[in-house]
Coordinates of C-alpha atoms in Angstrom, one line a residue:
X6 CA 26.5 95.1 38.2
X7 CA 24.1 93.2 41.1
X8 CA 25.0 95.8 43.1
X9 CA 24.0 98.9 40.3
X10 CA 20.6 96.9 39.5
X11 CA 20.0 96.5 43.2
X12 CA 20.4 100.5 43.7
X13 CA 18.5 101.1 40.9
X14 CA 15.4 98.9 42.1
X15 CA 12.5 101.0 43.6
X16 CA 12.3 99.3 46.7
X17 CA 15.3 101.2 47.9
X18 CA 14.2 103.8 50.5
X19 CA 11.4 105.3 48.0
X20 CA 13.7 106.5 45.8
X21 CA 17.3 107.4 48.1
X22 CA 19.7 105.7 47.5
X23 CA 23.9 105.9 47.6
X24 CA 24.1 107.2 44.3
X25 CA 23.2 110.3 42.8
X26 CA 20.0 110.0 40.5
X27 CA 19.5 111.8 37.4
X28 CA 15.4 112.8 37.1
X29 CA 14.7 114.4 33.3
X30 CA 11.6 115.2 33.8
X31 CA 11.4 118.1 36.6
X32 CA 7.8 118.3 36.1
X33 CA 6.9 114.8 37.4
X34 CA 5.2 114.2 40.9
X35 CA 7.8 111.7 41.8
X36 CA 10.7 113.8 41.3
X37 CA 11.9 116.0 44.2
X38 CA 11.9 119.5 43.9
X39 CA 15.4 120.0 45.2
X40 CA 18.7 118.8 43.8
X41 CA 19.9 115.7 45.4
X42 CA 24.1 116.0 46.2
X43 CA 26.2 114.5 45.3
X44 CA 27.1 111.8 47.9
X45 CA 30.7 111.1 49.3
X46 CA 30.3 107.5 49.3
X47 CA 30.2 105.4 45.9
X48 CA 29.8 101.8 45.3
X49 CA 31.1 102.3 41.5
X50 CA 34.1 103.9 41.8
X51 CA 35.6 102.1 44.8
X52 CA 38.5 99.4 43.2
X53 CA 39.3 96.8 45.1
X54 CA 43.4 97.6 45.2
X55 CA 41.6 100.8 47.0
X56 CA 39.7 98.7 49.9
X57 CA 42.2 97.8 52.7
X58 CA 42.7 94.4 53.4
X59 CA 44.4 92.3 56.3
X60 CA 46.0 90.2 53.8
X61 CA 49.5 90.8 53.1
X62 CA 50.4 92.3 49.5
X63 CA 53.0 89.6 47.5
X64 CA 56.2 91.5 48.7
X65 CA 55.2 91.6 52.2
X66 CA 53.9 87.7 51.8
X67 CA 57.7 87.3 50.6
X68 CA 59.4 89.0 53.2
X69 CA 57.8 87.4 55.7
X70 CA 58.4 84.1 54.1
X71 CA 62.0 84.8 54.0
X72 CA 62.3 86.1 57.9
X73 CA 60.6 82.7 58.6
X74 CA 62.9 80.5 57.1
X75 CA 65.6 82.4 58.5
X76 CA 64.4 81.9 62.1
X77 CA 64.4 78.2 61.5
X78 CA 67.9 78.2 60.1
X79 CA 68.5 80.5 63.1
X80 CA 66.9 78.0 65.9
X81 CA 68.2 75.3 64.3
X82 CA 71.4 76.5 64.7
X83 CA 71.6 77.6 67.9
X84 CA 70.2 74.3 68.7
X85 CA 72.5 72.5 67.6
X86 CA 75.4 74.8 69.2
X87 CA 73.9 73.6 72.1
X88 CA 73.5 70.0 72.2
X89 CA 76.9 68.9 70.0
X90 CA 79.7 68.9 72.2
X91 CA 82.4 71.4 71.2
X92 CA 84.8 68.6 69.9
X93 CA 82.3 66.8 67.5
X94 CA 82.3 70.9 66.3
X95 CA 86.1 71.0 65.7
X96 CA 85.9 67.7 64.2
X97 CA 83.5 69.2 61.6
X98 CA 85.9 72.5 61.2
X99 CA 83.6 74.6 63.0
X100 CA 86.6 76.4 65.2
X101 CA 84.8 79.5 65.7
X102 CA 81.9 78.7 68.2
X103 CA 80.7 81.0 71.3
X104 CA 81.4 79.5 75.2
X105 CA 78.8 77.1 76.3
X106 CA 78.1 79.9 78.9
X107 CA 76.3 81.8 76.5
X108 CA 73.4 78.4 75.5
X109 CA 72.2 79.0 79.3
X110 CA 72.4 82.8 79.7
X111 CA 71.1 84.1 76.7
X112 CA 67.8 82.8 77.7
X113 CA 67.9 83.5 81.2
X114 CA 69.0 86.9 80.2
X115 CA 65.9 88.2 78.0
X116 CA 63.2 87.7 80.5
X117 CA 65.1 89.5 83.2
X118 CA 66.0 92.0 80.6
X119 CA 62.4 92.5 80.5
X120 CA 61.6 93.0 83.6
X121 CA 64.2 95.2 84.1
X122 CA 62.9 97.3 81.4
X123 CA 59.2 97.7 83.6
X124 CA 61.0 98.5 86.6
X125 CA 63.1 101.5 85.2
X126 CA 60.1 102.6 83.5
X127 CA 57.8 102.5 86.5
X128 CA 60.4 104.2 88.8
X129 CA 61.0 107.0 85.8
X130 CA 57.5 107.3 85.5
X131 CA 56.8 107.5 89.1
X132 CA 59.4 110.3 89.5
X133 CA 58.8 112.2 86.7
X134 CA 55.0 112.6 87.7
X135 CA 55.5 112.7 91.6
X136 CA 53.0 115.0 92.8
X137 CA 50.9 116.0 89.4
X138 CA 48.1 116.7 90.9
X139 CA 48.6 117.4 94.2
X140 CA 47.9 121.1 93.5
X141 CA 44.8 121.9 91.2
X142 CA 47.6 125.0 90.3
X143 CA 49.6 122.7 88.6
X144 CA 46.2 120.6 85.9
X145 CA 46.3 122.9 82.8
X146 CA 45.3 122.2 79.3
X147 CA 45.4 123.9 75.8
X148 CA 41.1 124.7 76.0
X149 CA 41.6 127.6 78.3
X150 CA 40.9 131.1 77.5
X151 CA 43.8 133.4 77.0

């Protein structure tokens, strides 16, 4: 409604505004001779479910919530894997447990992981495009003429 009564006002440009006006009298001086279009852009029929927000909608609030809590069950876990010694574990009936091995290499082994990943990359990328533009033969694009 502000913004409607704000549009409407006559300080707005002389006259122009977002909104298409509707002049009944064709005859007055004020009115322009010409139609005025119809404009693409509205501020009365934009909802707000229709403006995109950064916030996250409930379900993805939810999920998110859920993925949370499940990464701290999941560190506090692993955590404890790590510090209680195996036979305070079988004590508890937890038979089933990985090496002690693994509390050391899994995290030495996602960093190098890593960096294996942008040294096979580089070394693809550097073969695959080995010598590009040596020749200007070889620079084409779509824009040329047929």
């Amino acid at each position: 409604a502000r913004i409607e009564q704000f549009l409407d006002s006559p300080h707005i440009l002389s006259g122009l505004s977002m909104r298409r006006r509707n002049n009944p009298d064709p005859s007055s001086p004020s009115t322009p001779t010409h139609e005025i279009p119809a404009s693409p852009i509205s501020f009365t029929t934009t909802t707000t479910e229709d403006i995109p927000t950064p916030y996250p909608t409930p379900g993805r609030a939810i999920f998110g919530f859920v993925l949370h809590c499940f990464g701290i069950l999941f560190t506090l876990s692993y955590l404890v894997w790590l510090w209680v010694p195996t036979p305070v574990l079988e004590s508890l009936s937890i038979t089933y447990v990985p090496a002690k091995l693994w509390a050391i290499l899994l995290p030495l082994l996602i960093p190098i992981l890593i960096a294996l990943f942008v040294l096979l990359t580089s070394l693809r990328n550097w073969i695959v495009f080995r010598g590009v533009f040596d020749d200007i033969q070889e620079v084409t694009h779509d824009f040329k003429d047929d």
